[in-house]
Short mmCIF file of C-alpha atoms and ligand atoms in Angstrom, two decimals:
data_model
loop_
_atom_site.label_atom_id
_atom_site.label_comp_id
_atom_site.label_asym_id
_atom_site.label_seq_id
_atom_site.Cartn_x
_atom_site.Cartn_y
_atom_site.Cartn_z
CA MET A 1 21.74 -3.26 16.61
CA PRO A 2 18.44 -3.85 18.03
CA GLU A 3 17.34 -2.90 21.47
CA SER A 4 16.27 -6.17 22.14
CA PHE A 5 16.38 -9.57 20.16
CA PRO A 6 12.99 -11.60 19.48
CA LEU A 7 12.88 -14.49 21.91
CA SER A 8 11.97 -17.72 20.48
CA ILE A 9 11.21 -20.71 22.53
CA ARG A 10 11.57 -24.51 21.26
CA LEU A 11 9.03 -27.07 22.46
CA SER A 12 7.67 -30.34 21.94
CA VAL A 13 4.20 -30.32 20.96
CA THR A 14 3.78 -33.50 22.82
CA ASP A 15 6.23 -36.18 24.12
CA TYR A 16 4.00 -38.89 22.68
CA GLU A 17 3.82 -40.79 25.67
CA PRO A 18 0.58 -42.29 26.87
CA ASP A 19 0.76 -40.65 30.32
CA GLY A 20 2.91 -37.89 29.11
CA ILE A 21 2.67 -34.06 28.28
CA THR A 22 -0.53 -33.59 26.36
CA ILE A 23 -1.31 -31.24 23.56
CA GLU A 24 -3.72 -29.19 26.04
CA ASP A 25 -0.89 -28.99 28.50
CA THR A 26 1.36 -27.41 25.73
CA VAL A 27 -1.08 -25.09 24.41
CA GLU A 28 -1.75 -23.94 27.97
CA LEU A 29 2.13 -23.51 28.41
CA CYS A 30 2.19 -21.43 25.09
CA ARG A 31 -0.66 -19.26 26.08
CA LEU A 32 1.51 -18.32 29.25
CA LEU A 33 4.78 -17.89 27.30
CA GLU A 34 3.05 -15.55 25.06
CA ALA A 35 1.72 -13.61 27.75
CA HIS A 36 5.26 -13.31 29.50
CA GLY A 37 6.62 -11.63 26.31
CA VAL A 38 7.97 -14.71 24.20
CA ASP A 39 7.93 -13.73 20.63
CA VAL A 40 8.20 -16.96 18.66
CA LEU A 41 6.99 -20.52 19.31
CA HIS A 42 9.10 -23.30 17.39
CA CYS A 43 7.28 -26.53 17.82
CA SER A 44 9.01 -29.79 17.38
CA GLY A 45 7.95 -33.19 18.95
CA GLY A 46 8.74 -36.29 20.94
CA HIS A 47 11.80 -36.65 23.49
CA HIS A 48 14.96 -38.41 24.08
CA ALA A 49 13.24 -41.76 24.94
CA GLY A 50 11.10 -41.37 21.70
CA MET A 51 13.33 -40.60 18.91
CA GLU A 52 11.09 -41.93 16.15
CA TRP A 53 9.32 -38.47 16.90
CA GLU A 54 12.08 -36.36 17.74
CA VAL A 55 14.25 -37.11 14.52
CA SER A 56 11.30 -38.64 12.45
CA PRO A 57 12.63 -41.42 10.25
CA TRP A 58 11.63 -42.76 6.96
CA TYR A 59 8.89 -44.83 7.94
CA GLN A 60 7.14 -41.92 9.56
CA VAL A 61 4.73 -39.41 7.52
CA ARG A 62 6.18 -36.11 6.91
CA ALA A 63 5.47 -33.26 9.06
CA PRO A 64 4.24 -35.71 11.77
CA HIS A 65 3.80 -32.78 14.43
CA ARG A 66 1.31 -30.72 12.25
CA TRP A 67 -1.69 -31.57 14.02
CA GLY A 68 0.06 -30.31 17.38
CA TRP A 69 1.32 -27.06 15.94
CA GLU A 70 -1.66 -26.17 14.24
CA LYS A 71 -3.62 -26.15 17.58
CA ILE A 72 -0.76 -24.18 19.06
CA LYS A 73 -1.16 -21.44 16.45
CA GLU A 74 -4.88 -21.42 16.91
CA ALA A 75 -4.46 -20.49 20.49
CA VAL A 76 -1.59 -17.66 20.50
CA THR A 77 -0.97 -14.67 18.14
CA ILE A 78 2.76 -14.86 17.83
CA PRO A 79 4.32 -16.43 15.10
CA VAL A 80 4.88 -20.32 15.03
CA ILE A 81 7.52 -22.23 13.60
CA ALA A 82 6.83 -25.61 12.28
CA SER A 83 9.51 -28.42 12.12
CA GLY A 84 10.25 -31.99 11.77
CA SER A 85 10.59 -33.77 8.54
CA LEU A 86 9.77 -30.81 6.18
CA VAL A 87 12.41 -32.50 3.92
CA THR A 88 10.96 -30.97 0.53
CA PRO A 89 10.38 -27.55 -0.62
CA GLU A 90 6.88 -28.83 -1.64
CA VAL A 91 6.14 -29.98 1.84
CA ALA A 92 7.51 -26.80 3.40
CA ASP A 93 5.55 -24.54 0.68
CA GLU A 94 2.35 -26.10 1.40
CA ILE A 95 2.41 -25.61 5.20
CA ILE A 96 3.29 -21.83 4.76
CA ALA A 97 0.82 -21.54 1.85
CA SER A 98 -2.10 -23.26 3.90
CA GLY A 99 -1.58 -21.11 6.93
CA SER A 100 -0.65 -24.13 9.09
CA ALA A 101 2.38 -22.34 10.37
CA ASP A 102 4.15 -18.98 9.86
CA PHE A 103 7.84 -20.08 9.16
CA VAL A 104 9.08 -23.63 8.80
CA SER A 105 12.56 -24.91 10.24
CA LEU A 106 15.01 -27.56 8.56
CA GLY A 107 17.45 -29.74 10.65
CA ARG A 108 18.67 -32.73 8.76
CA ALA A 109 17.68 -31.32 5.45
CA MET A 110 20.31 -28.56 6.10
CA LEU A 111 22.95 -31.40 6.85
CA ALA A 112 21.99 -33.21 3.50
CA ASP A 113 22.23 -29.99 1.39
CA PRO A 114 23.21 -26.53 2.98
CA ASP A 115 22.05 -24.72 -0.07
CA TRP A 116 18.69 -26.18 0.17
CA ALA A 117 17.02 -22.81 0.67
CA ARG A 118 19.03 -21.05 -2.12
CA LYS A 119 18.04 -23.77 -4.70
CA ALA A 120 14.38 -24.23 -3.54
CA ARG A 121 14.07 -20.23 -4.10
CA ASP A 122 15.70 -20.49 -7.34
CA GLY A 123 13.10 -23.42 -8.40
CA ARG A 124 16.40 -25.84 -8.57
CA VAL A 125 14.30 -28.46 -6.90
CA LEU A 126 15.89 -31.35 -8.14
CA GLU A 127 19.33 -30.21 -7.59
CA ILE A 128 18.59 -30.60 -3.67
CA THR A 129 20.39 -33.48 -2.12
CA PRO A 130 17.44 -34.71 -0.22
CA CYS A 131 17.59 -36.09 3.38
CA ILE A 132 16.33 -39.52 3.16
CA ARG A 133 15.65 -39.53 6.89
CA CYS A 134 17.87 -42.41 7.58
CA ASN A 135 19.42 -41.02 11.00
CA ASP A 136 22.54 -43.10 9.89
CA GLY A 137 25.22 -40.29 9.27
CA CYS A 138 24.09 -37.75 11.55
CA LEU A 139 23.15 -39.58 14.50
CA HIS A 140 23.87 -43.44 14.52
CA ARG A 141 27.48 -43.19 12.96
CA GLY A 142 27.75 -39.36 14.18
CA LEU A 143 26.67 -37.99 17.43
CA ASN A 144 25.76 -41.20 18.87
CA ARG A 145 29.22 -42.43 18.65
CA GLY A 146 30.73 -39.16 19.97
CA ARG A 147 31.44 -37.91 16.54
CA SER A 148 30.53 -34.51 14.83
CA ALA A 149 27.18 -34.88 12.77
CA GLY A 150 27.98 -36.40 9.13
CA CYS A 151 25.67 -37.26 6.65
CA SER A 152 24.63 -40.14 4.61
CA VAL A 153 24.02 -38.21 1.33
CA ASN A 154 26.36 -35.45 1.92
CA PRO A 155 29.76 -37.21 2.44
CA HIS A 156 31.76 -33.81 3.07
CA VAL A 157 29.27 -31.85 5.02
CA THR A 158 31.07 -29.22 7.57
CA GLU A 159 34.24 -30.37 5.59
CA GLU A 160 33.63 -28.93 2.41
CA GLY A 161 36.68 -26.93 2.19
CA ARG A 162 38.86 -29.95 3.38
CA PHE A 163 37.27 -32.25 0.84
CA ALA A 164 36.68 -30.03 -2.19
CA VAL A 165 36.07 -31.51 -5.35
CA LEU A 166 39.02 -29.86 -7.75
CA VAL A 167 39.24 -30.26 -11.47
CA SER A 168 41.90 -32.68 -12.14
CA ASP A 169 45.24 -31.78 -14.28
CA THR A 170 44.73 -34.85 -16.37
CA ARG A 171 41.39 -35.31 -18.28
CA LYS A 172 40.49 -39.17 -18.40
CA ARG A 173 37.98 -41.18 -20.18
CA VAL A 174 36.27 -43.04 -17.53
CA ALA A 175 33.59 -45.89 -17.57
CA VAL A 176 31.30 -45.94 -14.38
CA VAL A 177 29.99 -49.67 -14.30
CA GLY A 178 26.65 -49.70 -12.48
CA GLY A 179 23.98 -47.30 -12.30
CA GLY A 180 23.23 -47.62 -8.32
CA PRO A 181 23.76 -44.80 -6.13
CA ALA A 182 27.27 -45.49 -5.97
CA GLY A 183 27.71 -45.24 -9.75
CA LEU A 184 25.67 -42.12 -10.10
CA ARG A 185 27.15 -40.28 -7.41
CA SER A 186 30.76 -41.42 -8.66
CA ALA A 187 29.80 -40.13 -12.14
CA ALA A 188 28.94 -36.60 -11.23
CA VAL A 189 31.85 -36.37 -9.21
CA LEU A 190 34.09 -37.80 -12.09
CA HIS A 191 32.57 -35.05 -14.21
CA ASP A 192 33.00 -32.06 -12.07
CA ARG A 193 36.77 -33.39 -12.05
CA GLY A 194 36.68 -32.76 -15.66
CA HIS A 195 36.80 -36.19 -16.86
CA ASP A 196 34.84 -37.65 -19.92
CA VAL A 197 32.37 -40.27 -18.07
CA THR A 198 30.01 -42.92 -19.45
CA VAL A 199 27.79 -44.79 -17.20
CA PHE A 200 26.75 -48.31 -17.92
CA GLU A 201 23.60 -49.71 -16.62
CA PRO A 202 21.51 -52.35 -18.32
CA GLY A 203 18.82 -52.24 -15.72
CA GLU A 204 16.67 -50.07 -13.71
CA ILE A 205 18.48 -46.76 -13.08
CA GLY A 206 19.09 -46.35 -9.30
CA GLY A 207 20.21 -50.04 -8.93
CA LEU A 208 18.79 -51.66 -5.67
CA LEU A 209 17.16 -48.27 -4.72
CA ALA A 210 14.78 -48.79 -7.68
CA HIS A 211 12.43 -50.42 -5.50
CA ALA A 212 11.77 -47.24 -3.62
CA GLN A 213 10.00 -45.49 -6.83
CA ALA A 214 6.39 -45.04 -6.20
CA SER A 215 6.57 -46.46 -2.75
CA THR A 216 4.68 -44.19 0.07
CA VAL A 217 7.17 -46.06 2.73
CA LYS A 218 10.42 -45.44 0.66
CA GLN A 219 9.39 -41.82 -0.62
CA ASP A 220 12.65 -40.27 0.63
CA LEU A 221 14.63 -42.93 -1.06
CA ALA A 222 12.75 -42.40 -4.25
CA GLY A 223 13.54 -38.61 -4.10
CA LEU A 224 17.26 -39.38 -3.83
CA VAL A 225 17.11 -41.53 -6.86
CA ARG A 226 15.50 -38.72 -8.82
CA HIS A 227 18.14 -36.43 -7.51
CA LEU A 228 20.98 -38.68 -8.32
CA VAL A 229 19.60 -39.05 -12.00
CA HIS A 230 19.02 -35.45 -12.29
CA GLU A 231 22.49 -34.69 -11.29
CA VAL A 232 24.02 -37.13 -14.02
CA GLU A 233 21.55 -35.89 -16.62
CA ARG A 234 21.82 -31.98 -16.29
CA ARG A 235 25.89 -32.65 -16.70
CA GLY A 236 25.26 -34.32 -19.84
CA ILE A 237 26.96 -37.59 -18.83
CA VAL A 238 25.94 -40.58 -21.05
CA ILE A 239 24.10 -43.36 -19.57
CA ALA A 240 24.41 -46.41 -21.82
CA ALA A 241 21.69 -49.05 -21.28
CA GLU A 242 24.24 -51.75 -21.74
CA TYR A 243 26.10 -54.45 -19.82
CA ALA A 244 29.67 -53.78 -19.31
CA ASP A 245 31.94 -56.53 -19.62
CA VAL A 246 35.90 -56.81 -19.71
CA GLU A 247 36.02 -56.99 -23.40
CA LYS A 248 33.76 -53.87 -24.00
CA LEU A 249 35.62 -51.93 -21.37
CA THR A 250 39.11 -52.76 -22.65
CA THR A 251 38.47 -52.15 -26.29
CA GLN A 252 36.44 -48.76 -25.94
CA GLY A 253 39.50 -46.88 -25.10
CA PHE A 254 38.91 -46.11 -21.38
CA ASP A 255 41.66 -45.19 -18.96
CA THR A 256 39.59 -45.80 -15.85
CA VAL A 257 36.79 -48.02 -14.74
CA VAL A 258 34.66 -47.52 -11.57
CA ALA A 259 33.22 -50.62 -10.60
CA ALA A 260 29.79 -49.99 -8.80
CA THR A 261 28.50 -53.06 -9.73
CA GLY A 262 26.71 -54.05 -6.36
CA ALA A 263 26.83 -57.08 -4.18
CA PRO A 264 25.47 -60.67 -5.10
CA LEU A 265 22.49 -61.61 -3.17
CA ARG A 266 23.00 -64.17 -0.09
CA ARG A 267 21.97 -67.60 -1.39
CA ALA A 268 19.43 -69.61 0.51
CA ASP A 269 20.67 -72.51 2.59
CA PHE A 270 17.32 -74.39 2.11
CA PRO A 271 15.88 -75.69 -1.08
CA ILE A 272 13.46 -73.75 -3.20
CA SER A 273 11.47 -75.83 -5.61
CA THR A 274 11.42 -74.46 -9.11
CA ALA A 275 7.61 -73.72 -9.16
CA SER A 276 7.89 -71.70 -5.78
CA PRO A 277 6.22 -68.14 -5.84
CA VAL A 278 9.46 -66.40 -4.70
CA LEU A 279 10.58 -62.83 -5.28
CA TYR A 280 13.81 -60.93 -3.78
CA ALA A 281 13.04 -58.06 -1.61
CA GLY A 282 14.56 -55.66 -4.13
CA ASP A 283 12.16 -56.91 -6.82
CA VAL A 284 9.15 -56.01 -5.02
CA ARG A 285 7.53 -53.01 -6.50
CA ALA A 286 4.69 -50.74 -5.68
CA SER A 287 3.55 -50.83 -9.59
CA ARG A 288 3.08 -54.65 -9.00
CA PRO A 289 1.03 -55.04 -5.80
CA LEU A 290 1.20 -58.34 -3.97
CA MET A 291 -2.02 -60.00 -2.81
CA GLY A 292 -3.05 -62.58 -0.44
CA THR A 293 -0.77 -64.00 1.87
CA VAL A 294 2.96 -62.99 1.70
CA VAL A 295 5.87 -64.53 3.83
CA VAL A 296 9.17 -62.56 4.02
CA VAL A 297 12.15 -64.73 5.15
CA GLY A 298 14.60 -62.55 6.91
CA GLY A 299 14.08 -59.85 9.65
CA GLY A 300 16.93 -57.49 8.78
CA LEU A 301 16.21 -53.86 7.48
CA GLN A 302 15.45 -55.09 3.99
CA GLY A 303 12.96 -57.83 5.39
CA CYS A 304 11.28 -55.24 7.62
CA GLU A 305 10.94 -52.51 5.04
CA VAL A 306 9.62 -54.94 2.20
CA ALA A 307 7.16 -56.09 4.93
CA LEU A 308 6.13 -52.61 5.45
CA ARG A 309 5.98 -51.73 2.04
CA VAL A 310 3.84 -55.06 1.31
CA ALA A 311 1.45 -54.44 4.04
CA GLY A 312 0.54 -51.18 2.49
CA MET A 313 -0.46 -53.08 -0.82
CA ASP A 314 -4.01 -54.22 -1.80
CA SER A 315 -5.10 -56.83 0.63
CA ALA A 316 -1.75 -58.48 1.46
CA LYS A 317 -1.44 -60.21 4.78
CA VAL A 318 2.43 -60.36 5.76
CA THR A 319 4.43 -62.46 7.89
CA ILE A 320 8.08 -62.02 8.74
CA LEU A 321 9.97 -65.17 9.59
CA GLU A 322 13.52 -64.34 11.59
CA ALA A 323 15.53 -67.44 12.62
CA GLY A 324 17.27 -65.25 15.51
CA PRO A 325 15.64 -64.06 18.60
CA ARG A 326 14.95 -60.45 17.27
CA LEU A 327 14.39 -58.26 14.39
CA LEU A 328 17.16 -55.98 13.03
CA ALA A 329 19.74 -57.77 15.04
CA GLY A 330 22.82 -56.26 12.86
CA ASP A 331 24.51 -52.72 13.28
CA GLU A 332 21.06 -51.14 12.14
CA VAL A 333 20.18 -47.66 12.81
CA PHE A 334 18.74 -47.05 16.34
CA THR A 335 15.49 -45.49 15.25
CA ASP A 336 15.05 -48.54 13.08
CA GLN A 337 15.88 -50.88 15.69
CA GLU A 338 13.95 -49.32 18.40
CA ARG A 339 10.64 -48.49 16.73
CA LEU A 340 10.22 -50.23 13.38
CA PRO A 341 9.01 -53.46 14.97
CA LEU A 342 6.35 -51.45 16.64
CA PHE A 343 5.46 -49.88 13.19
CA LEU A 344 5.37 -53.30 11.85
CA GLY A 345 2.83 -54.24 14.24
CA ALA A 346 0.70 -51.44 13.63
CA ALA A 347 0.66 -52.20 10.06
CA GLY A 348 -0.65 -55.76 10.80
CA VAL A 349 2.49 -57.54 10.13
CA ASP A 350 2.84 -60.93 12.06
CA VAL A 351 6.49 -61.07 13.25
CA ARG A 352 7.76 -64.33 14.26
CA THR A 353 11.36 -64.82 15.16
CA GLY A 354 13.02 -67.91 16.28
CA VAL A 355 11.65 -69.49 13.07
CA ARG A 356 14.09 -71.04 10.64
CA VAL A 357 13.17 -71.78 6.94
CA THR A 358 13.87 -75.15 6.04
CA ALA A 359 12.20 -75.40 2.59
CA VAL A 360 10.03 -73.29 0.03
CA ASP A 361 7.82 -75.12 -2.46
CA ASP A 362 4.99 -74.09 -4.71
CA SER A 363 2.10 -73.35 -1.99
CA GLY A 364 4.24 -72.13 0.90
CA VAL A 365 7.18 -72.56 3.52
CA HIS A 366 8.39 -75.29 5.49
CA ALA A 367 9.98 -73.85 9.13
CA THR A 368 10.95 -75.01 12.54
CA GLY A 369 10.97 -73.54 15.67
CA ASP A 370 11.37 -74.65 19.22
CA GLY A 371 11.74 -78.20 18.07
CA VAL A 372 8.36 -77.88 16.12
CA ASP A 373 7.98 -78.30 12.34
CA GLU A 374 5.32 -76.37 10.64
CA PHE A 375 4.04 -75.42 7.14
CA ILE A 376 2.82 -71.77 6.43
CA PRO A 377 1.02 -71.41 3.18
CA ALA A 378 1.90 -68.37 1.21
CA ASP A 379 0.92 -66.91 -2.16
CA THR A 380 4.23 -65.06 -2.37
CA VAL A 381 7.50 -65.81 -0.43
CA VAL A 382 9.88 -62.67 -0.41
CA LEU A 383 13.43 -63.61 0.37
CA ALA A 384 15.52 -60.77 2.33
CA LEU A 385 18.59 -62.71 3.12
CA GLY A 386 20.84 -59.76 2.53
CA ARG A 387 24.18 -59.45 0.39
CA VAL A 388 27.38 -61.06 0.43
CA GLU A 389 30.80 -59.67 -0.68
CA ALA A 390 31.43 -59.61 -4.49
CA ASP A 391 34.37 -61.67 -5.84
CA THR A 392 37.23 -60.13 -7.48
CA HIS A 393 37.22 -61.59 -10.95
CA PHE A 394 35.80 -58.67 -12.94
CA VAL A 395 38.14 -56.25 -11.26
CA THR A 396 41.16 -58.41 -11.54
CA SER A 397 40.57 -58.87 -15.49
CA LEU A 398 40.38 -55.38 -15.94
CA ARG A 399 43.69 -54.64 -13.95
CA ASP A 400 45.57 -57.12 -15.98
CA ALA A 401 44.41 -55.83 -19.03
CA GLY A 402 45.93 -52.47 -17.68
CA LEU A 403 42.99 -50.36 -16.80
CA GLU A 404 43.11 -48.12 -13.74
CA VAL A 405 40.12 -49.76 -11.54
CA LYS A 406 38.47 -48.30 -8.71
CA VAL A 407 35.56 -50.25 -6.81
CA VAL A 408 33.14 -48.35 -5.01
CA GLY A 409 29.58 -48.89 -3.04
CA SER A 410 28.28 -52.45 -2.41
CA ALA A 411 30.93 -53.91 -4.86
CA ALA A 412 33.51 -53.02 -2.36
CA ALA A 413 31.60 -54.16 0.67
CA PRO A 414 27.72 -54.70 0.88
CA GLY A 415 26.19 -51.78 2.90
CA ARG A 416 23.60 -49.02 3.11
CA VAL A 417 23.15 -45.67 1.14
CA PHE A 418 25.60 -43.97 3.54
CA ASP A 419 28.54 -46.68 2.54
CA ALA A 420 27.48 -46.12 -1.36
CA ILE A 421 27.53 -42.53 -1.43
CA HIS A 422 30.41 -41.96 0.90
CA SER A 423 32.62 -44.52 -0.97
CA ALA A 424 31.83 -43.15 -4.44
CA PHE A 425 32.51 -39.54 -3.22
CA PHE A 426 35.70 -40.12 -1.56
CA THR A 427 37.16 -42.42 -4.22
CA ALA A 428 35.97 -40.39 -7.41
CA ARG A 429 37.11 -36.90 -6.22
CA LEU A 430 40.77 -38.51 -6.22
CA VAL A 431 40.45 -40.10 -9.84
C1 FAD B 501 14.81 -53.96 -0.63
C2 FAD B 501 15.89 -53.11 -0.43
C3 FAD B 501 15.84 -52.11 0.55
C4 FAD B 501 16.85 -51.17 0.88
N1 FAD B 501 16.47 -50.33 1.64
C5 FAD B 501 17.51 -49.44 2.14
C6 FAD B 501 17.41 -48.41 3.03
O1 FAD B 501 16.26 -47.94 3.42
N2 FAD B 501 18.39 -47.67 3.53
C7 FAD B 501 19.70 -47.92 2.90
O2 FAD B 501 20.66 -47.18 3.49
N3 FAD B 501 20.05 -48.94 2.12
C8 FAD B 501 19.06 -49.49 1.66
N4 FAD B 501 19.16 -50.87 0.85
C9 FAD B 501 20.66 -50.89 0.38
C10 FAD B 501 20.97 -50.04 -0.59
O3 FAD B 501 19.97 -50.44 -1.72
C11 FAD B 501 22.49 -50.30 -1.15
O4 FAD B 501 23.26 -50.04 -0.01
C12 FAD B 501 22.81 -49.39 -2.30
O5 FAD B 501 21.84 -49.57 -3.28
C13 FAD B 501 24.18 -50.07 -3.03
O6 FAD B 501 24.53 -49.01 -3.94
P1 FAD B 501 25.17 -49.36 -5.01
O7 FAD B 501 25.43 -48.49 -5.90
O8 FAD B 501 26.72 -49.90 -4.55
O9 FAD B 501 25.00 -50.79 -5.74
P2 FAD B 501 23.64 -51.22 -6.45
O10 FAD B 501 22.34 -50.46 -5.93
O11 FAD B 501 23.35 -52.93 -6.12
O12 FAD B 501 23.68 -51.10 -7.97
C14 FAD B 501 24.50 -51.85 -8.59
C15 FAD B 501 24.13 -51.61 -10.12
O13 FAD B 501 25.17 -52.04 -11.00
C16 FAD B 501 24.69 -52.67 -12.03
N5 FAD B 501 25.67 -53.74 -12.75
C17 FAD B 501 26.04 -54.99 -12.18
N6 FAD B 501 27.01 -55.45 -13.03
C18 FAD B 501 26.95 -54.59 -14.12
C19 FAD B 501 27.82 -54.74 -15.37
N7 FAD B 501 28.74 -55.43 -15.63
N8 FAD B 501 27.43 -53.81 -16.46
C20 FAD B 501 26.69 -52.62 -16.21
N9 FAD B 501 25.95 -52.60 -14.82
C21 FAD B 501 26.23 -53.53 -14.00
C22 FAD B 501 23.39 -53.43 -11.59
O14 FAD B 501 22.54 -53.59 -12.43
C23 FAD B 501 22.88 -52.48 -10.53
O15 FAD B 501 21.93 -51.50 -11.06
C24 FAD B 501 18.02 -51.51 0.52
C25 FAD B 501 18.14 -52.55 -0.42
C26 FAD B 501 17.27 -53.36 -0.81
C27 FAD B 501 17.50 -54.57 -1.60
C1 FMN B 502 22.57 -34.13 14.58
C2 FMN B 502 21.40 -33.44 15.10
C3 FMN B 502 21.46 -32.69 16.27
C4 FMN B 502 20.45 -31.96 17.00
N1 FMN B 502 20.48 -31.24 18.05
C5 FMN B 502 19.57 -30.60 18.67
C6 FMN B 502 19.54 -29.93 19.57
O1 FMN B 502 20.55 -29.58 20.21
N2 FMN B 502 18.31 -29.20 20.22
C7 FMN B 502 17.26 -29.46 19.69
O2 FMN B 502 16.27 -28.87 20.17
N3 FMN B 502 17.13 -30.37 18.53
C8 FMN B 502 18.10 -30.90 17.95
N4 FMN B 502 18.07 -31.90 17.03
C9 FMN B 502 16.56 -32.07 16.50
C10 FMN B 502 16.31 -31.04 15.19
O3 FMN B 502 16.51 -29.73 15.81
C11 FMN B 502 15.17 -31.24 14.67
O4 FMN B 502 13.95 -31.01 15.71
C12 FMN B 502 14.76 -32.89 14.17
O5 FMN B 502 15.93 -33.34 13.46
C13 FMN B 502 13.57 -33.06 13.57
O6 FMN B 502 13.63 -31.99 12.46
P1 FMN B 502 14.17 -32.29 11.00
O7 FMN B 502 13.34 -33.36 10.28
O8 FMN B 502 14.09 -30.87 10.27
O9 FMN B 502 15.60 -32.75 11.08
C14 FMN B 502 19.16 -32.44 16.35
C15 FMN B 502 19.06 -33.20 15.36
C16 FMN B 502 20.21 -33.93 14.76
C17 FMN B 502 19.86 -34.65 13.59
S1 SF4 B 503 22.29 -38.88 7.76
FE1 SF4 B 503 20.38 -39.36 6.75
S2 SF4 B 503 18.86 -38.45 8.41
FE2 SF4 B 503 20.74 -37.57 8.92
S3 SF4 B 503 20.77 -35.70 7.50
FE3 SF4 B 503 21.64 -37.12 6.24
S4 SF4 B 503 20.12 -37.85 5.06
FE4 SF4 B 503 19.24 -36.80 6.66
#
């Protein structure tokens, strides 16, 4: 046993309040701490009323407190630990290699994958289940509800023994229909159960998360898709780029079908002329930047996130129209609800609430609010109206044909990544 343990103090580089604790205050404090014998300084940021800094979410840059710990490191001789959104080994490596800090600390990344450090050391980077900085499983549906911290992308975190994936006594031929997060996660678990798995996906792999590819705003979700695809590919699971209908599934000798087919779009309750320049939120791609004036209809999570993505594209001027009195009014994650609107403002997005769209034609949007009708010209109109429950026809037909059928992800109930991954994991581990 050492005579004394090193003493590490954790502190925020600043609380990010306009009249709050400045970096100069913190540097001075750190000098005093060193002079009084503290061995290590562990630097985070924000405070409990500024959670978008304390647990920096997906719309924040990675390593947001870097500027602060670097000032502290310049002022002291004891080691400095960096923390906050160091979610990938590349980010962590660069911080150490550049001399920005002496150590890195991982919070949520270790909930997402407790084997993070081992996999990073072994160069198995794509095997790391990445934290998507959603704050959903750990905080919104975890600590904030008086539960222990869970994780959207790691459904059995801290319960690995209770919810282990065991090899099945019976080997089945399983068709996973849909290559979104629910389908991909199911496929990996089913393979680990010893089943013979085929994934059917005629569209973009990643399902509704395909929009994240190449987007700076959605870099964490893009990393999740890369990981889910890698986990399917490294197991040798076949991905058939085909639409799977009832006839195909019933004639190809499958015992079980996992329906991960997603949820249908909510239809607009206003007329849209056939020549309208309309896109759906999930179809906006970084590789095809929008230009000119863009009107986003709907101020839920998808409307807000697509507005942020488009605002970062070449010369797009973005307006969100939301019929209700505020953005993100549903059961959204607190860090999204509280601060995403501020980030939209900072990105130059014009947010208009209490404005109901009445029609879309080929040159823009007709809307009404406070009894006033108006026309808003638009080069592109992005509909972000959410999803509705899937009908049961596909599943019922397969069951009538004698197949075992499990329904996962948004096909069971529209939701977020948390719901897709959790339902996939907990269903597939029992097939
Ligand atoms: C723009 C946008 C942004 C979003 N942002 C977030 C976010 O930031 N955080 C979050 O938690 N969630 C977000 N979501 C929601 C998230 O994408 C969904 O919760 C998730 O994708 C649902 O996963 P899933 O696998 O159940 O379904 P989906 O992702 O919808 O995948 C279903 C797949 O099934 C395929 N399919 C359907 N029928 C067949 C068939 N017969 N044969 C073969 N394949 C078939 C489809 O082609 C599709 O690829 C967002 C959604 C959108 C649209
Ligand atoms: C579920 C949860 C519990 C946390 N509890 C504490 C805590 O007790 N003390 C603390 O200083 N930070 C706490 N944090 C903040 C983390 O230590 C860390 O600073 C923050 O999550 C940002 O780093 P990360 O991006 O590596 O997660 C907590 C974070 C989460 C998600
Ligand atoms: S719930 Fe989301 S933010 Fe929290 S650890 Fe898991 S992936 Fe990261």
